mmCIF file of C-alpha atoms and ligand atoms in Angstrom:
data_model
loop_
_atom_site.group_PDB
_atom_site.id
_atom_site.type_symbol
_atom_site.label_atom_id
_atom_site.label_comp_id
_atom_site.label_asym_id
_atom_site.label_seq_id
_atom_site.Cartn_x
_atom_site.Cartn_y
_atom_site.Cartn_z
ATOM 1 C CA MET V 1406 85.364 63.845 84.696
ATOM 2 C CA SER V 1407 87.858 61.478 83.042
ATOM 3 C CA ALA V 1408 91.615 62.011 83.575
ATOM 4 C CA PRO V 1409 92.261 65.771 83.381
ATOM 5 C CA LEU V 1410 93.783 67.114 80.230
ATOM 6 C CA LEU V 1411 95.352 70.079 81.959
ATOM 7 C CA GLU V 1412 96.280 70.092 85.651
ATOM 8 C CA VAL V 1413 97.666 73.167 87.339
ATOM 9 C CA GLU V 1414 99.073 72.385 90.747
ATOM 10 C CA ASP V 1415 100.275 74.818 93.428
ATOM 11 C CA LEU V 1416 101.459 77.362 90.851
ATOM 12 C CA SER V 1417 103.197 80.380 92.351
ATOM 13 C CA VAL V 1418 104.633 83.413 90.560
ATOM 14 C CA GLU V 1419 106.573 86.384 91.872
ATOM 15 C CA PHE V 1420 107.625 89.678 90.290
ATOM 16 C CA ASP V 1421 110.471 91.959 91.358
ATOM 17 C CA THR V 1422 109.296 95.575 91.642
ATOM 18 C CA ARG V 1423 111.026 98.777 92.722
ATOM 19 C CA THR V 1424 109.378 98.508 96.115
ATOM 20 C CA GLY V 1425 109.737 94.791 96.741
ATOM 21 C CA VAL V 1426 108.660 91.346 95.627
ATOM 22 C CA ALA V 1427 105.023 91.042 94.476
ATOM 23 C CA ARG V 1428 103.535 87.614 94.922
ATOM 24 C CA VAL V 1429 101.083 87.612 92.022
ATOM 25 C CA LEU V 1430 100.081 83.921 92.187
ATOM 26 C CA GLU V 1431 100.041 81.760 95.295
ATOM 27 C CA SER V 1432 99.401 78.006 95.120
ATOM 28 C CA VAL V 1433 96.924 78.176 92.257
ATOM 29 C CA SER V 1434 95.509 74.716 91.423
ATOM 30 C CA PHE V 1435 92.754 73.569 89.058
ATOM 31 C CA ALA V 1436 92.079 70.842 86.521
ATOM 32 C CA LEU V 1437 90.347 70.813 83.166
ATOM 33 C CA GLY V 1438 88.912 67.837 81.254
ATOM 34 C CA ARG V 1439 88.710 67.373 77.486
ATOM 35 C CA GLY V 1440 86.031 69.623 75.935
ATOM 36 C CA GLU V 1441 85.389 71.320 79.275
ATOM 37 C CA THR V 1442 85.198 75.098 79.746
ATOM 38 C CA LEU V 1443 86.561 76.593 82.939
ATOM 39 C CA GLY V 1444 85.972 80.256 83.782
ATOM 40 C CA LEU V 1445 88.628 82.174 85.688
ATOM 41 C CA VAL V 1446 86.934 85.211 87.173
ATOM 42 C CA GLY V 1447 87.940 88.070 89.442
ATOM 43 C CA GLU V 1448 88.771 91.805 89.471
ATOM 44 C CA SER V 1449 91.658 93.300 87.515
ATOM 45 C CA GLY V 1450 95.042 92.316 88.975
ATOM 46 C CA CYS V 1451 93.733 89.202 90.770
ATOM 47 C CA GLY V 1452 96.052 86.895 88.822
ATOM 48 C CA LYS V 1453 93.829 85.611 86.014
ATOM 49 C CA SER V 1454 96.060 86.667 83.157
ATOM 50 C CA MET V 1455 99.210 85.766 85.119
ATOM 51 C CA THR V 1456 97.831 82.213 85.442
ATOM 52 C CA ALA V 1457 97.441 82.059 81.659
ATOM 53 C CA LEU V 1458 100.900 83.445 80.954
ATOM 54 C CA ALA V 1459 102.440 81.016 83.478
ATOM 55 C CA ILE V 1460 100.739 78.052 81.829
ATOM 56 C CA MET V 1461 102.105 79.250 78.433
ATOM 57 C CA ARG V 1462 105.504 79.922 80.021
ATOM 58 C CA LEU V 1463 105.314 83.533 78.875
ATOM 59 C CA ILE V 1464 106.052 85.216 82.212
ATOM 60 C CA PRO V 1465 108.766 87.802 81.407
ATOM 61 C CA ASN V 1466 111.891 86.765 83.328
ATOM 62 C CA PRO V 1467 113.228 89.041 84.706
ATOM 63 C CA PRO V 1468 111.363 90.626 86.450
ATOM 64 C CA GLY V 1469 108.946 87.678 86.900
ATOM 65 C CA ARG V 1470 109.489 84.033 87.744
ATOM 66 C CA ILE V 1471 107.554 80.900 88.456
ATOM 67 C CA THR V 1472 108.660 79.949 91.976
ATOM 68 C CA ALA V 1473 106.707 76.689 92.502
ATOM 69 C CA GLY V 1474 104.153 74.369 90.972
ATOM 70 C CA ARG V 1475 103.464 72.091 88.049
ATOM 71 C CA VAL V 1476 101.431 72.480 84.851
ATOM 72 C CA ARG V 1477 100.683 68.984 83.564
ATOM 73 C CA PHE V 1478 99.331 68.722 80.051
ATOM 74 C CA GLU V 1479 98.812 65.437 78.267
ATOM 75 C CA GLY V 1480 100.953 63.774 80.941
ATOM 76 C CA ARG V 1481 103.940 66.166 80.746
ATOM 77 C CA ASP V 1482 104.948 68.951 83.116
ATOM 78 C CA LEU V 1483 105.177 71.991 80.848
ATOM 79 C CA LEU V 1484 107.335 73.817 83.382
ATOM 80 C CA ALA V 1485 110.005 71.101 83.100
ATOM 81 C CA LEU V 1486 110.226 71.145 79.288
ATOM 82 C CA ASP V 1487 113.240 72.659 77.552
ATOM 83 C CA ASP V 1488 112.564 75.755 75.464
ATOM 84 C CA ALA V 1489 112.376 73.917 72.108
ATOM 85 C CA SER V 1490 109.883 71.372 73.462
ATOM 86 C CA MET V 1491 107.787 74.188 74.944
ATOM 87 C CA ARG V 1492 107.781 76.034 71.616
ATOM 88 C CA ALA V 1493 106.398 72.900 70.005
ATOM 89 C CA VAL V 1494 103.495 72.877 72.496
ATOM 90 C CA ARG V 1495 102.755 76.619 72.532
ATOM 91 C CA GLY V 1496 100.421 77.690 69.702
ATOM 92 C CA ASN V 1497 100.026 74.085 68.750
ATOM 93 C CA ARG V 1498 98.596 71.880 71.533
ATOM 94 C CA VAL V 1499 97.954 74.814 73.892
ATOM 95 C CA SER V 1500 96.898 78.108 72.281
ATOM 96 C CA MET V 1501 95.952 81.511 73.598
ATOM 97 C CA ILE V 1502 93.903 84.429 72.376
ATOM 98 C CA PHE V 1503 94.296 87.894 73.889
ATOM 99 C CA GLN V 1504 92.076 90.844 74.548
ATOM 100 C CA GLU V 1505 93.431 93.044 71.773
ATOM 101 C CA PRO V 1506 94.182 91.115 68.568
ATOM 102 C CA MET V 1507 96.244 93.941 67.070
ATOM 103 C CA THR V 1508 98.955 93.313 69.694
ATOM 104 C CA SER V 1509 99.176 89.683 68.539
ATOM 105 C CA LEU V 1510 98.733 90.000 64.796
ATOM 106 C CA ASN V 1511 101.706 91.217 62.797
ATOM 107 C CA PRO V 1512 100.611 94.253 60.674
ATOM 108 C CA VAL V 1513 103.105 93.540 57.875
ATOM 109 C CA PHE V 1514 101.937 90.058 56.990
ATOM 110 C CA THR V 1515 98.574 88.980 55.581
ATOM 111 C CA VAL V 1516 96.272 87.096 57.913
ATOM 112 C CA GLY V 1517 96.683 84.021 55.683
ATOM 113 C CA GLU V 1518 100.480 84.124 55.990
ATOM 114 C CA GLN V 1519 100.173 84.310 59.802
ATOM 115 C CA ILE V 1520 97.773 81.376 60.092
ATOM 116 C CA ALA V 1521 99.744 79.351 57.544
ATOM 117 C CA GLU V 1522 102.982 79.966 59.418
ATOM 118 C CA ALA V 1523 101.619 78.291 62.530
ATOM 119 C CA VAL V 1524 100.501 75.139 60.688
ATOM 120 C CA ARG V 1525 103.728 74.935 58.674
ATOM 121 C CA LEU V 1526 105.792 75.246 61.790
ATOM 122 C CA HIS V 1527 103.820 72.783 63.939
ATOM 123 C CA ARG V 1528 102.298 70.446 61.390
ATOM 124 C CA GLY V 1529 104.980 70.462 58.668
ATOM 125 C CA LEU V 1530 102.453 71.306 55.902
ATOM 126 C CA ASP V 1531 103.861 72.624 52.582
ATOM 127 C CA ARG V 1532 103.019 76.161 51.478
ATOM 128 C CA ARG V 1533 99.966 75.148 49.378
ATOM 129 C CA ALA V 1534 98.428 72.942 52.100
ATOM 130 C CA ALA V 1535 99.097 75.588 54.756
ATOM 131 C CA HIS V 1536 97.382 78.268 52.615
ATOM 132 C CA ALA V 1537 94.380 75.911 52.118
ATOM 133 C CA ARG V 1538 94.244 75.348 55.893
ATOM 134 C CA ALA V 1539 94.248 79.134 56.459
ATOM 135 C CA VAL V 1540 91.250 79.533 54.107
ATOM 136 C CA GLU V 1541 89.459 76.632 55.809
ATOM 137 C CA MET V 1542 90.016 78.167 59.266
ATOM 138 C CA LEU V 1543 88.807 81.613 58.182
ATOM 139 C CA ALA V 1544 85.647 79.959 56.845
ATOM 140 C CA ALA V 1545 85.272 78.026 60.108
ATOM 141 C CA VAL V 1546 85.299 81.264 62.146
ATOM 142 C CA GLY V 1547 82.733 82.938 59.868
ATOM 143 C CA ILE V 1548 84.884 85.298 57.802
ATOM 144 C CA PRO V 1549 82.967 85.997 54.564
ATOM 145 C CA ALA V 1550 84.779 85.348 51.278
ATOM 146 C CA PRO V 1551 87.682 83.560 53.037
ATOM 147 C CA ALA V 1552 89.528 82.731 49.807
ATOM 148 C CA ARG V 1553 89.840 86.432 49.048
ATOM 149 C CA ARG V 1554 90.263 87.807 52.568
ATOM 150 C CA VAL V 1555 93.064 85.357 53.393
ATOM 151 C CA ASP V 1556 95.386 87.682 51.393
ATOM 152 C CA GLU V 1557 94.359 90.831 53.285
ATOM 153 C CA TYR V 1558 96.229 92.518 56.128
ATOM 154 C CA PRO V 1559 95.035 92.865 59.756
ATOM 155 C CA HIS V 1560 94.200 96.550 59.392
ATOM 156 C CA GLN V 1561 91.660 95.654 56.672
ATOM 157 C CA PHE V 1562 89.541 93.764 59.248
ATOM 158 C CA SER V 1563 87.150 95.211 61.843
ATOM 159 C CA GLY V 1564 87.835 94.573 65.565
ATOM 160 C CA GLY V 1565 85.411 91.681 65.691
ATOM 161 C CA MET V 1566 86.767 90.131 62.472
ATOM 162 C CA ARG V 1567 90.354 90.498 63.828
ATOM 163 C CA GLN V 1568 89.319 88.574 66.924
ATOM 164 C CA ARG V 1569 87.876 85.881 64.627
ATOM 165 C CA VAL V 1570 91.209 85.776 62.803
ATOM 166 C CA MET V 1571 92.968 85.323 66.155
ATOM 167 C CA ILE V 1572 90.630 82.442 66.994
ATOM 168 C CA ALA V 1573 91.284 80.874 63.566
ATOM 169 C CA MET V 1574 95.015 81.132 64.175
ATOM 170 C CA ALA V 1575 94.747 79.670 67.677
ATOM 171 C CA LEU V 1576 92.646 76.719 66.525
ATOM 172 C CA ALA V 1577 94.477 76.055 63.260
ATOM 173 C CA CYS V 1578 96.565 73.260 64.807
ATOM 174 C CA ASP V 1579 93.617 71.613 66.703
ATOM 175 C CA PRO V 1580 94.850 72.499 70.180
ATOM 176 C CA GLY V 1581 93.792 70.434 73.193
ATOM 177 C CA VAL V 1582 93.400 73.667 75.213
ATOM 178 C CA LEU V 1583 92.475 77.186 74.188
ATOM 179 C CA ILE V 1584 93.106 79.956 76.701
ATOM 180 C CA ALA V 1585 90.918 82.995 75.940
ATOM 181 C CA ASP V 1586 91.994 86.023 77.964
ATOM 182 C CA GLU V 1587 89.163 88.610 77.985
ATOM 183 C CA PRO V 1588 88.580 87.839 74.311
ATOM 184 C CA THR V 1589 85.728 90.268 73.863
ATOM 185 C CA THR V 1590 86.510 93.189 76.129
ATOM 186 C CA ALA V 1591 87.445 95.498 73.252
ATOM 187 C CA LEU V 1592 84.352 94.614 71.258
ATOM 188 C CA ASP V 1593 80.758 95.942 71.223
ATOM 189 C CA VAL V 1594 78.052 93.881 72.854
ATOM 190 C CA THR V 1595 76.613 92.289 69.639
ATOM 191 C CA VAL V 1596 80.061 91.223 68.459
ATOM 192 C CA GLN V 1597 80.863 89.906 72.003
ATOM 193 C CA ALA V 1598 77.879 87.583 71.754
ATOM 194 C CA GLN V 1599 78.995 86.393 68.272
ATOM 195 C CA ILE V 1600 82.529 85.646 69.485
ATOM 196 C CA PHE V 1601 81.266 83.680 72.504
ATOM 197 C CA ASP V 1602 78.890 81.701 70.227
ATOM 198 C CA LEU V 1603 81.795 81.003 67.936
ATOM 199 C CA ILE V 1604 84.051 79.712 70.742
ATOM 200 C CA SER V 1605 81.201 77.502 72.058
ATOM 201 C CA ASP V 1606 80.472 76.128 68.610
ATOM 202 C CA LEU V 1607 84.110 75.373 67.839
ATOM 203 C CA ARG V 1608 84.561 73.727 71.225
ATOM 204 C CA GLU V 1609 81.589 71.456 70.534
ATOM 205 C CA ARG V 1610 82.867 70.529 67.103
ATOM 206 C CA THR V 1611 86.531 70.038 67.975
ATOM 207 C CA GLY V 1612 86.453 68.968 71.632
ATOM 208 C CA THR V 1613 89.001 71.671 72.517
ATOM 209 C CA ALA V 1614 88.956 72.501 76.254
ATOM 210 C CA VAL V 1615 88.674 76.233 76.993
ATOM 211 C CA VAL V 1616 89.942 78.393 79.880
ATOM 212 C CA LEU V 1617 87.895 81.577 79.676
ATOM 213 C CA ILE V 1618 89.420 84.496 81.600
ATOM 214 C CA THR V 1619 86.926 87.263 82.247
ATOM 215 C CA HIS V 1620 85.521 89.653 84.795
ATOM 216 C CA ASP V 1621 82.093 89.235 83.173
ATOM 217 C CA MET V 1622 79.786 87.040 85.218
ATOM 218 C CA GLY V 1623 77.274 86.922 82.357
ATOM 219 C CA ALA V 1624 79.880 85.343 80.077
ATOM 220 C CA ILE V 1625 80.753 82.844 82.851
ATOM 221 C CA ALA V 1626 77.080 81.880 83.212
ATOM 222 C CA GLU V 1627 76.631 81.399 79.498
ATOM 223 C CA MET V 1628 79.928 79.883 78.440
ATOM 224 C CA THR V 1629 81.466 77.772 81.174
ATOM 225 C CA ASP V 1630 80.943 74.407 82.939
ATOM 226 C CA ARG V 1631 82.983 75.266 85.949
ATOM 227 C CA VAL V 1632 84.257 78.466 87.525
ATOM 228 C CA ALA V 1633 87.224 79.360 89.657
ATOM 229 C CA VAL V 1634 87.087 82.699 91.483
ATOM 230 C CA MET V 1635 90.416 84.459 92.016
ATOM 231 C CA TYR V 1636 91.294 87.083 94.634
ATOM 232 C CA ALA V 1637 94.755 88.556 95.304
ATOM 233 C CA GLY V 1638 96.581 85.755 93.504
ATOM 234 C CA ARG V 1639 94.673 82.807 94.943
ATOM 235 C CA ILE V 1640 91.652 80.743 93.919
ATOM 236 C CA VAL V 1641 89.152 81.360 96.715
ATOM 237 C CA GLU V 1642 86.259 79.309 95.399
ATOM 238 C CA GLU V 1643 85.664 76.701 92.679
ATOM 239 C CA GLY V 1644 82.721 74.640 91.552
ATOM 240 C CA THR V 1645 80.231 74.156 88.786
ATOM 241 C CA VAL V 1646 78.644 77.308 87.409
ATOM 242 C CA ALA V 1647 75.293 76.363 88.916
ATOM 243 C CA GLU V 1648 76.908 75.894 92.347
ATOM 244 C CA VAL V 1649 79.110 78.981 92.382
ATOM 245 C CA LEU V 1650 76.632 81.407 90.774
ATOM 246 C CA GLY V 1651 73.557 79.887 92.366
ATOM 247 C CA ALA V 1652 74.881 79.378 95.895
ATOM 248 C CA PRO V 1653 78.234 81.200 96.287
ATOM 249 C CA LEU V 1654 80.042 80.303 99.492
ATOM 250 C CA HIS V 1655 82.899 82.784 99.640
ATOM 251 C CA PRO V 1656 81.982 86.381 100.707
ATOM 252 C CA TYR V 1657 84.060 87.708 97.778
ATOM 253 C CA THR V 1658 82.103 85.599 95.249
ATOM 254 C CA GLN V 1659 78.900 86.776 96.865
ATOM 255 C CA GLY V 1660 80.075 90.396 96.428
ATOM 256 C CA LEU V 1661 81.081 89.871 92.776
ATOM 257 C CA ILE V 1662 77.688 88.359 91.947
ATOM 258 C CA ALA V 1663 75.883 91.176 93.747
ATOM 259 C CA CYS V 1664 77.893 93.682 91.649
ATOM 260 C CA ALA V 1665 77.242 92.005 88.304
ATOM 261 C CA PRO V 1666 75.230 94.261 85.963
ATOM 262 C CA GLY V 1667 72.641 91.481 85.320
ATOM 263 C CA ARG V 1668 71.674 91.729 88.995
ATOM 264 C CA ARG V 1669 70.606 95.351 88.666
ATOM 265 C CA THR V 1670 66.991 95.671 89.731
ATOM 266 C CA ALA V 1671 64.464 97.482 87.582
ATOM 267 C CA ALA V 1672 63.414 99.704 90.466
ATOM 268 C CA ALA V 1673 63.946 103.378 89.778
ATOM 269 C CA GLY V 1674 67.198 104.644 91.250
ATOM 270 C CA ALA V 1675 68.420 101.163 92.151
ATOM 271 C CA GLN V 1676 72.179 101.114 92.587
ATOM 272 C CA LEU V 1677 74.672 98.381 91.850
ATOM 273 C CA GLU V 1678 76.191 97.038 95.038
ATOM 274 C CA GLU V 1679 79.882 97.610 95.450
ATOM 275 C CA ILE V 1680 82.359 95.537 97.408
ATOM 276 C CA PRO V 1681 83.721 98.084 99.901
ATOM 277 C CA GLY V 1682 87.467 98.743 100.040
ATOM 278 C CA THR V 1683 90.192 97.984 97.550
ATOM 279 C CA VAL V 1684 92.265 94.968 96.532
ATOM 280 C CA PRO V 1685 95.274 94.640 98.862
ATOM 281 C CA SER V 1686 98.788 95.263 97.573
ATOM 282 C CA LEU V 1687 100.481 92.089 96.445
ATOM 283 C CA LEU V 1688 103.675 93.425 98.048
ATOM 284 C CA GLU V 1689 102.313 92.937 101.537
ATOM 285 C CA ARG V 1690 103.224 89.750 103.376
ATOM 286 C CA ARG V 1691 99.845 88.510 104.468
ATOM 287 C CA GLY V 1692 99.423 86.169 107.385
ATOM 288 C CA GLY V 1693 95.671 85.855 107.086
ATOM 289 C CA CYS V 1694 92.871 86.105 104.548
ATOM 290 C CA ALA V 1695 93.611 88.767 101.889
ATOM 291 C CA PHE V 1696 89.909 89.684 101.752
ATOM 292 C CA ALA V 1697 89.646 90.408 105.523
ATOM 293 C CA ASP V 1698 89.697 94.196 105.197
ATOM 294 C CA ARG V 1699 86.703 94.085 102.781
ATOM 295 C CA CYS V 1700 84.745 91.306 104.394
ATOM 296 C CA ARG V 1701 81.647 91.969 106.502
ATOM 297 C CA HIS V 1702 82.083 88.535 108.119
ATOM 298 C CA ALA V 1703 85.718 88.975 109.135
ATOM 299 C CA MET V 1704 86.652 87.447 112.480
ATOM 300 C CA PRO V 1705 89.907 87.622 114.472
ATOM 301 C CA ALA V 1706 90.919 84.223 113.022
ATOM 302 C CA CYS V 1707 90.702 85.668 109.498
ATOM 303 C CA ARG V 1708 93.583 88.127 110.134
ATOM 304 C CA ALA V 1709 95.624 85.636 112.183
ATOM 305 C CA SER V 1710 96.039 82.877 109.575
ATOM 306 C CA LEU V 1711 95.200 81.846 106.051
ATOM 307 C CA PRO V 1712 91.965 79.850 105.914
ATOM 308 C CA ALA V 1713 92.290 76.162 105.321
ATOM 309 C CA GLU V 1714 90.768 75.048 102.015
ATOM 310 C CA THR V 1715 87.455 73.282 102.545
ATOM 311 C CA VAL V 1716 86.714 70.620 99.992
ATOM 312 C CA LEU V 1717 83.086 69.575 99.336
ATOM 313 C CA ASP V 1718 81.211 67.231 97.039
ATOM 314 C CA GLY V 1719 84.010 64.775 96.530
ATOM 315 C CA GLY V 1720 86.697 67.307 95.770
ATOM 316 C CA ARG V 1721 85.362 69.420 92.879
ATOM 317 C CA ARG V 1722 83.801 72.133 95.026
ATOM 318 C CA ARG V 1723 86.185 74.046 97.238
ATOM 319 C CA VAL V 1724 86.310 77.255 99.133
ATOM 320 C CA LEU V 1725 89.033 79.171 101.000
ATOM 321 C CA CYS V 1726 87.248 80.858 103.924
ATOM 322 C CA TRP V 1727 87.141 80.378 107.692
ATOM 323 C CA LEU V 1728 83.307 80.503 107.567
ATOM 324 C CA HIS V 1729 83.316 77.113 105.860
ATOM 325 C CA ALA V 1730 86.203 75.417 107.651
ATOM 326 C CA SER V 1731 85.410 72.372 109.739
ATOM 327 C CA PRO V 1732 85.272 73.121 113.487
ATOM 328 C CA GLY V 1733 88.612 71.319 114.003
ATOM 329 C CA GLU V 1734 90.407 73.466 111.428
ATOM 330 C CA ALA V 1735 88.834 76.677 112.621
ATOM 331 C CA ALA V 1736 89.993 76.005 116.198
ATOM 332 C CA ALA V 1737 93.516 74.881 115.182
HETATM 333 FE FE1 SF4 R 2496 85.796 86.839 105.236
HETATM 334 FE FE2 SF4 R 2496 87.188 85.560 107.058
HETATM 335 FE FE3 SF4 R 2496 86.179 84.251 105.004
HETATM 336 FE FE4 SF4 R 2496 88.221 85.901 104.660
HETATM 337 S S1 SF4 R 2496 88.226 83.993 105.819
HETATM 338 S S2 SF4 R 2496 86.414 85.733 103.383
HETATM 339 S S3 SF4 R 2496 87.755 87.481 106.125
HETATM 340 S S4 SF4 R 2496 85.048 85.271 106.634
#
């Protein structure tokens, strides 16, 4: 990979709650190259969406705060920018689409006005040019009759079409990175496939790098080049899709893959495997591996201390598990 476009380094986030401080992200690091797609996968509450919000500097403060780390994009640390400089990046060079477009689209403005506003703000286009760009983007995401529909309101679009509008808005300023947070969860299966095809197609045409946040292993297999598996606020395994899905190293990744619906056997009465136990509370101060209570391979060392990260294949394959630590680290 050439020099990374986006580098997240040791990112940590905490939230104040009534019962204590929840450490929702702990030392999260990954890198993304131009035109690359990285999947962030894990169960609900593992920190996937928090990672996206932290990159966009949208963690509500209070009660949340970024306590450590860097987010380098095009050579600048986004966490060190003043608010005005960050506003110039957000929705322009780094864009995000959310699970439910109705929470992001404003019901009282036409979709054309909302797309045009982004390009006028970030690109300084006049009203006529911004309107033309809105029509062009609606056409690019496959909205039929874009010149007419540009003047319609969000409620006049179906769920799938609204998600296309969100993608049009996110890509209107040619971002370097698009963060897609569960972009198809609210949609039916056929529309899901169309939205994934659309994102892949636009990525190929524009070179936009994509961070795809999902709990869907099928989407990861189809859409992404690399995958980072998150558990209890940490990345526990990262590698290419072929490596991680084909030969998972971390017991949690192995469990996730075993649970994926595509793995269901055709045998009558066959059951999906489940990972036993529940995700630990993020309020607990953990000395060891957060997965230890659910892991069939857990050893005394796993509860005593956090596993050292084992780096393989020149640095782009890594795993956080005592099973894969070098003998020196395991004994330390
Ligand atoms: Fe299981 Fe231990 Fe590895 Fe954690 S460190 S995943 S408990 S083997």
